[in-house]
Coordinates of C-alpha atoms in Angstrom, one line a residue:
Chain Z
M264 CA 124.3 28.7 148.4
G265 CA 125.1 27.3 144.9
K266 CA 123.7 30.6 143.4
N267 CA 126.1 32.6 145.6
V268 CA 129.1 30.6 144.5
I269 CA 128.3 31.2 140.8
T270 CA 127.7 34.9 141.4
W271 CA 131.0 35.3 143.2
T272 CA 132.9 33.3 140.6
V273 CA 131.5 35.5 137.8
R274 CA 132.3 38.7 139.8
V275 CA 135.9 37.6 140.4
I276 CA 136.4 36.8 136.7
V277 CA 135.0 40.2 135.7
Y278 CA 137.2 42.1 138.2
L279 CA 140.3 40.1 137.0
G280 CA 139.4 41.0 133.4
L281 CA 139.1 44.7 134.3
L282 CA 142.4 44.5 136.2
A283 CA 144.1 42.9 133.2
F284 CA 142.6 45.6 130.9
F285 CA 144.0 48.4 133.1
I286 CA 147.4 46.8 133.3
W287 CA 147.4 46.6 129.5
V288 CA 146.2 50.3 129.2
F289 CA 148.8 51.6 131.6
S290 CA 151.8 49.5 130.4
N291 CA 151.2 50.8 126.8
E292 CA 150.7 54.3 128.2
Y293 CA 147.4 54.6 126.3
L294 CA 146.0 57.2 128.6
N295 CA 148.8 59.6 127.8
H296 CA 146.5 61.4 125.3
L297 CA 144.0 62.1 128.0
V298 CA 146.7 63.4 130.4
E299 CA 148.3 65.6 127.8
N300 CA 145.0 67.0 126.6
F301 CA 143.2 67.3 130.0
E302 CA 141.5 70.6 129.2
E303 CA 140.0 69.2 126.0
F304 CA 139.0 66.1 128.0
L305 CA 137.0 68.1 130.5
V306 CA 135.2 69.9 127.6
L307 CA 134.3 66.6 125.9
L308 CA 133.3 65.0 129.2
R309 CA 131.0 67.9 130.0
Q310 CA 129.4 67.7 126.6
H311 CA 128.9 64.0 127.0
I312 CA 127.3 64.4 130.4
Q313 CA 125.1 67.2 129.1
L314 CA 123.9 65.1 126.2
V315 CA 123.1 62.1 128.4
A316 CA 121.5 64.1 131.2
L317 CA 119.3 66.2 128.9
S318 CA 118.1 63.4 126.7
S319 CA 117.5 61.0 129.6
F320 CA 115.6 63.7 131.5
L321 CA 113.4 64.3 128.6
A322 CA 112.8 60.6 128.0
I323 CA 111.8 60.1 131.7
A324 CA 109.6 63.1 131.6
V325 CA 107.8 61.7 128.5
A326 CA 107.8 58.0 129.0
V327 CA 106.7 57.7 132.7
P328 CA 103.7 59.9 132.4
S329 CA 102.6 58.3 129.1
A330 CA 102.8 54.9 130.6
I331 CA 100.7 56.1 133.5
I332 CA 98.2 57.7 131.2
V333 CA 97.6 54.6 129.1
T334 CA 97.1 52.5 132.2
R335 CA 94.2 54.7 133.4
P336 CA 90.8 53.1 132.8
K337 CA 89.7 56.1 130.7
F338 CA 92.7 55.8 128.3
Q339 CA 93.3 52.1 128.3
R340 CA 92.1 51.8 124.7
F341 CA 95.1 53.9 123.6
E342 CA 97.6 51.5 125.1
G343 CA 98.0 49.3 122.0
V344 CA 98.5 52.3 119.7
V345 CA 101.1 54.0 121.9
S346 CA 103.0 50.8 122.6
T347 CA 103.2 50.0 118.9
V348 CA 104.5 53.5 118.1
V349 CA 107.1 53.3 120.9
N350 CA 108.2 49.7 119.9
F351 CA 108.4 50.7 116.3
G352 CA 110.7 53.6 117.2
Y353 CA 113.1 51.1 118.9
T354 CA 113.3 48.8 115.9
I355 CA 115.1 51.6 113.9
P356 CA 118.9 51.3 114.4
N357 CA 120.2 54.2 116.5
M358 CA 122.6 55.2 113.7
A359 CA 119.5 55.5 111.4
I360 CA 117.7 57.7 113.9
L361 CA 120.8 60.0 114.0
A362 CA 120.8 60.2 110.2
L363 CA 117.1 60.8 110.1
M364 CA 117.2 63.6 112.7
M365 CA 120.1 65.1 110.9
G366 CA 118.0 65.2 107.8
I367 CA 115.3 67.1 109.6
M368 CA 117.1 69.3 112.1
G369 CA 120.6 69.6 110.6
I370 CA 123.7 68.9 112.6
G371 CA 124.6 69.9 116.2
F372 CA 123.9 69.4 119.9
Q373 CA 120.1 69.7 119.7
T374 CA 119.8 67.1 117.0
A375 CA 121.9 64.7 119.1
V376 CA 119.7 65.3 122.2
V377 CA 116.5 64.6 120.2
A378 CA 117.9 61.5 118.7
L379 CA 119.1 60.1 122.0
F380 CA 115.9 61.1 123.6
I381 CA 113.8 59.1 121.1
Y382 CA 116.1 56.1 121.6
S383 CA 115.8 56.2 125.4
I384 CA 112.0 56.3 125.6
L385 CA 111.3 52.7 124.9
P386 CA 113.0 51.0 127.9
I387 CA 111.5 53.4 130.3
F388 CA 108.0 53.3 128.8
R389 CA 108.0 49.6 128.5
N390 CA 109.2 49.0 132.1
T391 CA 106.8 51.5 133.6
L392 CA 103.9 50.0 131.7
A393 CA 104.9 46.4 132.7
G394 CA 105.5 47.6 136.3
I395 CA 102.1 49.1 136.7
Q396 CA 100.3 46.3 134.9
S397 CA 101.9 43.7 137.1
V398 CA 100.5 45.3 140.2
N399 CA 98.1 42.6 141.6
S400 CA 94.5 43.6 140.7
N401 CA 93.4 42.5 144.1
L402 CA 95.4 45.4 145.6
I403 CA 93.6 47.9 143.4
D404 CA 90.3 46.2 144.3
S405 CA 90.8 46.4 148.0
A406 CA 92.2 50.0 147.7
K407 CA 89.1 51.0 145.9
G408 CA 86.9 49.1 148.3
M409 CA 88.5 51.0 151.2
G410 CA 87.8 54.3 149.7
F411 CA 91.0 55.4 148.0
K412 CA 90.6 58.1 145.4
P413 CA 92.0 57.3 141.9
Y414 CA 95.1 59.5 142.4
Q415 CA 95.7 57.8 145.8
I416 CA 95.5 54.4 144.2
L417 CA 98.2 55.6 141.7
F418 CA 100.6 57.2 144.2
K419 CA 100.1 54.9 147.2
V420 CA 99.6 51.6 145.5
E421 CA 100.5 51.4 141.8
L422 CA 103.7 53.5 141.6
P423 CA 105.4 52.3 144.8
N424 CA 104.8 48.7 143.8
A425 CA 106.0 49.4 140.2
A426 CA 108.9 51.5 141.4
Y427 CA 111.5 48.7 141.1
S428 CA 110.5 48.0 137.5
I429 CA 110.4 51.7 136.6
I430 CA 113.9 52.4 138.0
A431 CA 115.2 49.3 136.3
G432 CA 113.9 50.7 133.0
I433 CA 115.6 54.1 133.7
R434 CA 118.9 52.3 134.5
T435 CA 118.8 50.4 131.3
A436 CA 118.0 53.5 129.2
V437 CA 120.6 55.7 130.8
V438 CA 123.4 53.1 130.6
I439 CA 122.6 52.4 126.9
N440 CA 122.4 56.2 126.4
I441 CA 125.9 56.8 127.8
G442 CA 127.3 54.4 125.2
A443 CA 125.1 55.6 122.3
T444 CA 126.1 59.2 123.0
A445 CA 129.5 58.4 121.5
L446 CA 127.7 58.4 118.1
A447 CA 126.8 62.1 118.6
Y448 CA 130.2 62.9 117.2
L449 CA 128.9 61.8 113.8
I450 CA 126.4 64.6 113.6
G451 CA 128.6 67.2 115.3
G452 CA 127.0 66.8 118.7
G453 CA 130.3 66.6 120.6
G454 CA 131.1 64.4 123.5
L455 CA 133.8 61.8 124.2
G456 CA 132.9 60.0 120.9
N457 CA 135.1 62.6 119.3
W458 CA 138.3 60.8 120.5
I459 CA 136.9 57.4 119.7
F460 CA 136.2 58.2 116.1
V461 CA 139.4 60.2 115.7
G462 CA 141.4 57.3 117.2
I463 CA 139.8 54.9 114.8
N464 CA 140.5 57.1 111.8
V465 CA 144.2 57.7 112.6
F466 CA 144.8 54.2 114.0
D467 CA 145.8 55.6 117.4
N468 CA 144.9 53.4 120.3
S469 CA 145.8 56.1 122.8
I470 CA 143.3 58.6 121.5
L471 CA 140.6 55.8 121.2
I472 CA 141.1 54.5 124.7
S473 CA 141.2 58.0 126.2
G474 CA 137.7 58.4 124.8
A475 CA 136.3 54.9 125.4
L476 CA 137.6 54.2 128.9
P477 CA 136.0 57.3 130.5
I478 CA 132.7 56.4 128.8
T479 CA 132.8 52.9 130.4
L480 CA 133.6 54.3 133.8
L481 CA 130.9 56.9 133.5
A482 CA 128.4 54.1 132.6
I483 CA 129.5 52.0 135.6
T484 CA 129.3 54.9 138.0
V485 CA 125.9 56.0 136.9
D486 CA 124.6 52.5 137.1
L487 CA 125.9 52.2 140.6
F488 CA 124.3 55.5 141.6
L489 CA 120.9 54.4 140.2
R490 CA 121.2 51.1 142.0
L491 CA 121.7 53.0 145.3
L492 CA 118.7 55.2 144.4
E493 CA 116.7 52.1 143.8
R494 CA 117.6 50.8 147.3
K495 CA 116.4 54.2 148.8
V496 CA 113.2 54.6 146.8
V497 CA 111.8 51.1 146.5
P498 CA 110.0 49.9 149.7
R499 CA 111.4 46.6 151.1
G500 CA 108.2 44.8 150.5
A501 CA 108.0 45.8 146.8
R502 CA 111.3 44.3 145.7
P503 CA 111.2 41.3 143.4
S504 CA 113.1 39.1 145.8
T505 CA 110.1 39.3 148.2
R506 CA 107.4 38.3 145.7
Chain V
M1159 CA 71.2 48.4 158.3
I1160 CA 71.8 47.1 154.7
Q1161 CA 68.7 46.6 152.7
Y1162 CA 68.5 45.2 149.2
K1163 CA 65.3 46.3 147.4
S1164 CA 64.7 43.9 144.5
V1165 CA 68.2 44.5 143.2
T1166 CA 69.1 43.3 139.7
K1167 CA 72.5 43.3 138.0
I1168 CA 72.7 42.8 134.2
Y1169 CA 76.1 42.6 132.5
G1170 CA 76.2 43.8 128.9
E1171 CA 73.0 43.0 127.1
D1172 CA 71.5 40.0 128.7
V1173 CA 73.7 38.3 131.3
T1174 CA 71.8 38.5 134.5
A1175 CA 74.1 38.1 137.5
V1176 CA 71.7 39.1 140.2
D1177 CA 67.9 38.8 139.7
Q1178 CA 65.6 40.8 141.9
V1179 CA 67.1 40.1 145.2
S1180 CA 65.6 41.5 148.3
L1181 CA 67.0 41.0 151.8
D1182 CA 67.7 42.9 155.0
V1183 CA 70.8 42.7 157.0
N1184 CA 70.0 43.9 160.5
E1185 CA 72.4 45.8 162.8
G1186 CA 74.9 43.5 164.5
E1187 CA 74.0 40.5 162.4
I1188 CA 76.3 38.3 160.2
V1189 CA 74.5 37.4 157.0
V1190 CA 76.3 34.8 154.8
L1191 CA 75.8 35.0 151.1
L1192 CA 76.1 31.3 150.1
G1193 CA 76.1 29.5 146.8
P1194 CA 78.1 27.8 144.1
S1195 CA 80.5 29.8 142.0
G1196 CA 78.8 32.1 139.5
C1197 CA 75.6 32.4 141.6
G1198 CA 76.1 36.2 141.9
K1199 CA 77.0 36.3 145.6
T1200 CA 80.1 38.3 145.2
T1201 CA 78.4 40.7 142.8
L1202 CA 75.7 41.2 145.4
L1203 CA 78.3 42.0 148.0
R1204 CA 80.3 44.4 145.8
M1205 CA 77.2 46.4 144.9
V1206 CA 77.0 47.7 148.5
N1207 CA 80.2 49.7 148.3
G1208 CA 79.8 50.6 144.7
L1209 CA 82.4 48.3 143.3
E1210 CA 79.6 47.0 141.0
S1211 CA 76.9 49.2 139.8
V1212 CA 73.2 48.4 140.4
T1213 CA 71.3 47.9 137.2
D1214 CA 67.8 48.0 138.8
G1215 CA 66.4 48.3 142.3
D1216 CA 68.1 49.9 145.2
I1217 CA 70.3 49.3 148.2
L1218 CA 69.8 51.2 151.4
F1219 CA 72.6 51.8 153.8
N1220 CA 71.3 53.1 157.2
G1221 CA 68.0 53.9 155.4
E1222 CA 69.7 56.0 152.7
S1223 CA 70.0 54.9 149.1
I1224 CA 73.6 54.3 148.2
K1225 CA 73.1 56.2 145.0
S1226 CA 72.5 59.3 147.0
L1227 CA 75.7 58.9 149.1
N1228 CA 79.2 59.9 148.3
E1229 CA 80.9 56.7 147.0
I1230 CA 84.3 57.4 148.6
E1231 CA 82.9 58.4 152.0
L1232 CA 80.6 55.3 151.9
R1233 CA 83.5 53.0 151.3
R1234 CA 85.5 54.5 154.1
K1235 CA 82.5 53.7 156.4
I1236 CA 82.4 50.0 155.4
G1237 CA 85.2 47.6 156.2
Y1238 CA 86.3 45.5 153.2
V1239 CA 88.1 42.2 153.4
I1240 CA 88.9 40.0 150.4
Q1241 CA 90.1 36.4 150.0
S1242 CA 93.7 37.2 149.1
N1243 CA 93.8 39.7 152.0
G1244 CA 94.8 42.6 149.6
L1245 CA 97.6 43.8 152.0
F1246 CA 99.8 46.3 150.3
P1247 CA 103.3 44.8 149.8
N1248 CA 104.9 48.2 149.8
M1249 CA 103.6 49.2 153.2
N1250 CA 104.6 47.7 156.5
I1251 CA 102.1 46.1 158.9
E1252 CA 101.4 49.3 160.8
Q1253 CA 100.9 51.4 157.6
N1254 CA 98.6 48.6 156.2
V1255 CA 96.4 48.4 159.3
T1256 CA 96.1 52.2 159.6
V1257 CA 95.5 52.9 155.9
V1258 CA 91.9 54.0 156.2
P1259 CA 92.6 56.2 159.3
T1260 CA 95.4 57.8 157.2
L1261 CA 92.9 58.5 154.4
L1262 CA 90.6 60.0 157.1
G1263 CA 93.5 62.2 158.4
W1264 CA 93.9 60.8 161.9
S1265 CA 96.8 62.1 164.0
K1266 CA 99.9 60.0 164.4
E1267 CA 99.2 59.3 168.0
D1268 CA 95.7 58.2 167.4
K1269 CA 96.8 55.8 164.6
K1270 CA 99.5 54.3 166.8
K1271 CA 97.1 53.8 169.6
R1272 CA 94.5 52.2 167.3
F1273 CA 97.1 49.9 165.8
E1274 CA 98.1 48.6 169.2
E1275 CA 94.5 48.1 170.2
L1276 CA 93.8 46.1 167.1
M1277 CA 96.9 44.0 167.3
E1278 CA 95.9 43.0 170.8
L1279 CA 92.5 42.1 169.5
V1280 CA 94.0 39.3 167.4
G1281 CA 96.7 38.4 169.8
L1282 CA 99.7 39.7 167.8
D1283 CA 102.5 41.6 169.4
A1284 CA 102.3 45.2 168.1
E1285 CA 106.0 46.0 168.5
D1286 CA 107.1 42.8 166.9
Y1287 CA 105.0 43.3 163.7
R1288 CA 104.9 47.1 163.3
K1289 CA 107.9 47.4 160.9
R1290 CA 107.5 44.0 159.2
Y1291 CA 106.2 43.6 155.7
P1292 CA 103.2 41.4 154.6
H1293 CA 105.4 38.9 152.8
E1294 CA 107.2 38.2 156.0
L1295 CA 104.0 36.9 157.6
S1296 CA 102.2 33.5 157.4
G1297 CA 98.9 33.2 155.5
G1298 CA 96.9 33.1 158.8
Q1299 CA 98.7 36.2 160.2
Q1300 CA 98.2 38.1 156.9
Q1301 CA 94.5 37.3 157.0
R1302 CA 94.2 38.5 160.6
I1303 CA 95.9 41.7 159.6
G1304 CA 93.4 42.0 156.7
V1305 CA 90.5 41.7 159.1
I1306 CA 91.8 44.3 161.6
R1307 CA 92.7 46.6 158.8
A1308 CA 89.0 46.6 157.8
L1309 CA 88.1 47.3 161.5
A1310 CA 90.7 50.1 161.8
A1311 CA 88.4 53.1 161.4
D1312 CA 85.7 51.3 163.5
P1313 CA 83.2 51.1 160.6
P1314 CA 79.6 50.1 161.5
A1315 CA 79.5 47.5 158.7
M1316 CA 81.9 45.1 157.0
L1317 CA 81.9 43.3 153.7
M1318 CA 83.9 40.1 153.7
D1319 CA 84.4 38.3 150.4
E1320 CA 85.5 34.7 151.3
P1321 CA 87.9 36.1 153.8
F1322 CA 89.2 32.8 155.0
G1323 CA 88.9 30.9 151.7
A1324 CA 92.7 30.7 151.1
L1325 CA 93.6 29.3 154.5
D1326 CA 94.2 25.6 155.2
P1327 CA 91.4 24.0 157.2
I1328 CA 93.1 24.0 160.7
I1329 CA 94.2 27.6 160.5
R1330 CA 90.8 28.6 158.9
E1331 CA 88.9 27.1 161.9
R1332 CA 91.1 29.0 164.3
V1333 CA 90.7 32.3 162.5
Q1334 CA 87.0 31.8 162.3
D1335 CA 86.7 31.2 166.0
E1336 CA 88.8 34.2 166.7
F1337 CA 86.7 36.3 164.4
L1338 CA 83.5 35.2 166.1
A1339 CA 84.9 36.1 169.5
I1340 CA 85.8 39.5 168.2
Q1341 CA 82.4 39.9 166.6
R1342 CA 80.7 39.1 170.0
E1343 CA 82.4 42.1 171.4
L1344 CA 82.1 44.5 168.5
N1345 CA 78.6 43.6 167.1
K1346 CA 79.4 44.8 163.5
T1347 CA 76.9 44.4 160.8
I1348 CA 78.5 41.9 158.4
L1349 CA 77.9 40.6 155.0
F1350 CA 80.0 37.6 154.4
V1351 CA 80.4 35.7 151.1
S1352 CA 81.2 31.9 151.3
H1353 CA 80.8 28.8 149.1
D1354 CA 81.2 26.5 152.1
I1355 CA 78.1 25.4 153.9
D1356 CA 79.9 24.5 157.0
E1357 CA 81.5 27.9 157.2
A1358 CA 78.1 29.5 156.6
I1359 CA 76.4 27.5 159.4
K1360 CA 79.2 28.4 161.8
M1361 CA 79.5 32.1 160.9
G1362 CA 76.0 33.1 159.9
D1363 CA 73.2 34.4 162.0
K1364 CA 71.3 34.1 158.8
I1365 CA 72.2 32.5 155.4
A1366 CA 71.1 33.8 152.0
L1367 CA 71.4 30.8 149.6
M1368 CA 71.8 31.9 146.0
K1369 CA 71.5 30.1 142.6
D1370 CA 71.9 31.7 139.2
G1371 CA 71.4 35.2 140.6
Q1372 CA 68.3 34.3 142.5
L1373 CA 67.7 34.1 146.2
M1374 CA 66.7 30.5 147.0
Q1375 CA 66.2 30.9 150.7
F1376 CA 67.0 33.5 153.3
D1377 CA 66.8 32.1 156.8
T1378 CA 68.6 31.1 160.0
P1379 CA 71.1 28.2 159.6
S1380 CA 68.8 25.8 161.5
Q1381 CA 65.8 26.6 159.3
I1382 CA 67.8 26.1 156.2
L1383 CA 69.1 22.8 157.4
Q1384 CA 65.8 21.5 158.8
N1385 CA 63.3 23.0 156.4
P1386 CA 65.0 23.6 153.0
A1387 CA 62.7 25.6 150.8
N1388 CA 63.3 23.6 147.6
D1389 CA 65.3 20.7 146.1
F1390 CA 68.2 22.9 145.3
V1391 CA 68.6 24.0 148.9
A1392 CA 68.3 20.5 150.1
Q1393 CA 70.9 19.3 147.7
F1394 CA 73.2 22.1 148.4
V1395 CA 73.2 21.6 152.2
G1396 CA 73.8 17.9 151.7
K1397 CA 72.3 14.6 152.7
D1398 CA 73.8 15.0 156.1
R1399 CA 72.0 18.2 156.8
M1400 CA 70.4 16.9 160.0
V1401 CA 73.8 15.9 161.3
K1402 CA 75.1 19.4 160.3
S1403 CA 72.2 21.0 162.1
L1404 CA 73.3 19.3 165.3
T1405 CA 76.4 21.6 165.3
I1406 CA 74.1 24.6 165.8
H1407 CA 72.8 23.4 169.2
R1408 CA 74.7 23.2 172.4
I1409 CA 74.1 20.5 175.0
E1410 CA 73.4 23.1 177.7
Q1411 CA 70.4 24.4 175.6
L1412 CA 69.0 20.9 175.5
M1413 CA 69.4 20.5 179.2
E1414 CA 67.8 23.8 180.0
R1415 CA 64.8 22.9 177.8
Y1416 CA 64.1 19.6 179.5
E1417 CA 65.2 20.8 182.9
L1418 CA 67.8 18.1 183.2
L1419 CA 70.1 19.9 185.5
D1420 CA 70.9 17.5 188.3
S1421 CA 73.9 18.0 190.4
S1422 CA 73.3 15.0 192.5
I1423 CA 74.8 12.6 190.0
E1424 CA 78.0 11.1 191.1
K1425 CA 81.0 11.2 188.9
G1426 CA 81.4 7.6 187.8
Q1427 CA 83.1 5.5 185.2
I1428 CA 81.1 7.2 182.4
A1429 CA 82.7 9.6 179.9
T1430 CA 82.1 13.4 180.2
V1431 CA 81.5 16.2 177.8
S1432 CA 81.7 20.0 178.4
K1433 CA 78.3 21.7 178.6
S1434 CA 79.3 24.1 175.7
S1435 CA 79.8 21.1 173.3
N1436 CA 77.5 21.0 170.3
L1437 CA 75.1 18.1 169.9
R1438 CA 77.1 16.6 167.1
D1439 CA 80.2 16.3 169.3
V1440 CA 78.1 14.9 172.1
L1441 CA 76.8 12.1 169.8
S1442 CA 80.3 11.4 168.7
Y1443 CA 81.5 11.1 172.4
I1444 CA 78.6 8.7 173.1
L1445 CA 79.6 6.5 170.2
E1446 CA 83.2 6.7 171.1
S1447 CA 82.6 5.8 174.8
K1448 CA 80.6 2.7 173.7
Q1449 CA 78.1 3.4 176.4
Q1450 CA 74.5 4.5 176.4
A1451 CA 75.1 8.0 177.8
V1452 CA 77.6 10.7 178.8
H1453 CA 77.9 13.0 181.7
V1454 CA 77.8 16.7 181.1
V1455 CA 80.2 18.8 183.1
N1456 CA 80.5 22.5 183.8
E1457 CA 83.6 24.7 183.7
N1458 CA 84.8 23.3 187.0
D1459 CA 84.6 19.7 185.8
E1460 CA 81.6 19.1 188.0
V1461 CA 78.8 16.8 186.7
I1462 CA 75.6 18.7 186.1
G1463 CA 73.6 16.1 184.3
Q1464 CA 73.4 13.1 181.9
V1465 CA 72.3 12.8 178.3
D1466 CA 71.8 9.9 175.9
F1467 CA 71.1 9.3 172.2
A1468 CA 67.4 9.2 172.6
L1469 CA 67.3 12.6 174.3
V1470 CA 69.2 14.3 171.4
N1471 CA 66.8 12.6 169.0
Q1472 CA 63.8 13.8 170.9
Y1473 CA 65.2 17.4 171.1
M1474 CA 65.6 17.5 167.3
I1475 CA 62.1 16.2 166.7
D1476 CA 60.6 18.7 169.2
L1477 CA 62.4 21.6 167.5
A1478 CA 61.2 20.5 164.0
E1479 CA 57.6 20.0 165.1
K1480 CA 57.3 23.4 166.8
D1481 CA 58.9 24.9 163.8
E1482 CA 60.8 27.0 166.2
P1483 CA 63.6 29.1 164.7
V1484 CA 66.7 28.7 166.7
V1485 CA 69.0 31.6 166.3
N1486 CA 72.7 31.1 166.8
P1487 CA 73.9 32.0 170.3

């Protein structure tokens, strides 16, 4: 009961803040730049989405299988090494990764994808690892004792029970990624970051907001979508509220 | 059906968990592996379905060495129940119960039918529980589901590792009784791990008492209680072992032995006990009634005889003298 009241209060405050922000934006006609340059907006938005989608997809494709591999009995001894490498990658500021990749690969779209990909691996890897490791060992034991084959233990017991944590990791990574993609402008990767940095350089709030606001809305929309996906994918009995 | 042939388990270099244990579990029997923690009883159990490897010696299942059998197929033929029930939180009750049939590729209709049969066996409503998830059930219900899940593919043998250990005493007793009733119908070959002497006496046709990986005594509950093989066994079963052994015998057995059936006795002011009561309860009733004897009644509450303290005493002396093994009914 008390928890609900707090949740609702916070929610109302956030919505009121958003409303105030939009009133501020519209009363100052800050979105005029977007409306006047709608063609360019669509190009930047498409670039932004492509950068996010491609780098996130690569990150999922690498991080989830690696976390699965290092939790298999045969490869468990590599878990420490892999975790250290991945954690180390995340301690480098994302600006530095961009600069580093630019040094290696030059400027452009691909460099931005690779840099964003590297930065998205950790949350997904770490959550997948934690999710699988937190599956009760009694479940694995009884699955084994009932004659599950190793791949059946993985797909019928471990992954479904770790699904919530895995999707939470993907959500974190993608939402951070959408914001970080704004930096792609710095290495000629394109995206809505263009307008943000131009806006900063020429002290024009309209250009800046026209770039920043769509990024925020994109992040909120994607987060919502992934939350719905989580509801669909994670079995009722494997959600944290039930543990 | 399950035969241990001087089985030894050594962990690492020199930690001997199980030391040359030989014992046979016959078809339809419940054998309880009993002992303090760390005595190797769980290791001994888990070696049957290959969850622990056998260092030395051999285990035969249906006369075949388990080393020669396919591990996965063997496990699907042996029901497995553990203390924390091991139900899969991501699966609903029906999916949990029919998990082995699913592995074996049964049809949807067969699985549904089997689920309903099994739920009836433990007195739970199939429709009510089908779509519910394990966390929505009480501990006792979860453990019942754990037991019928192990029975789902009708395996000839079951391994049960302290299956009722996590339940509170009242629920535990009820689930034990329920399980014994099921077992009387199904006659499975069961290996049952416990650390509780009372549970072992109640559940076991035979008890294998272990200490430090070695088998101390393998016998019927009454023999273990009345003739402990050594000091450790005597100590483990407790000073009240004779009182405990009273629970094995029912008053109707005593009456048959001494031909005490006498329906001419009039029902009087004297307290009555049911003929299926165990001797310990009978003594308790006699003490409670503050009289010398009690009347024994049948299902229809008709008096069929009368027993007193001295008779029970005589019965226990006779059994011990004749060294007669009394197998659990």
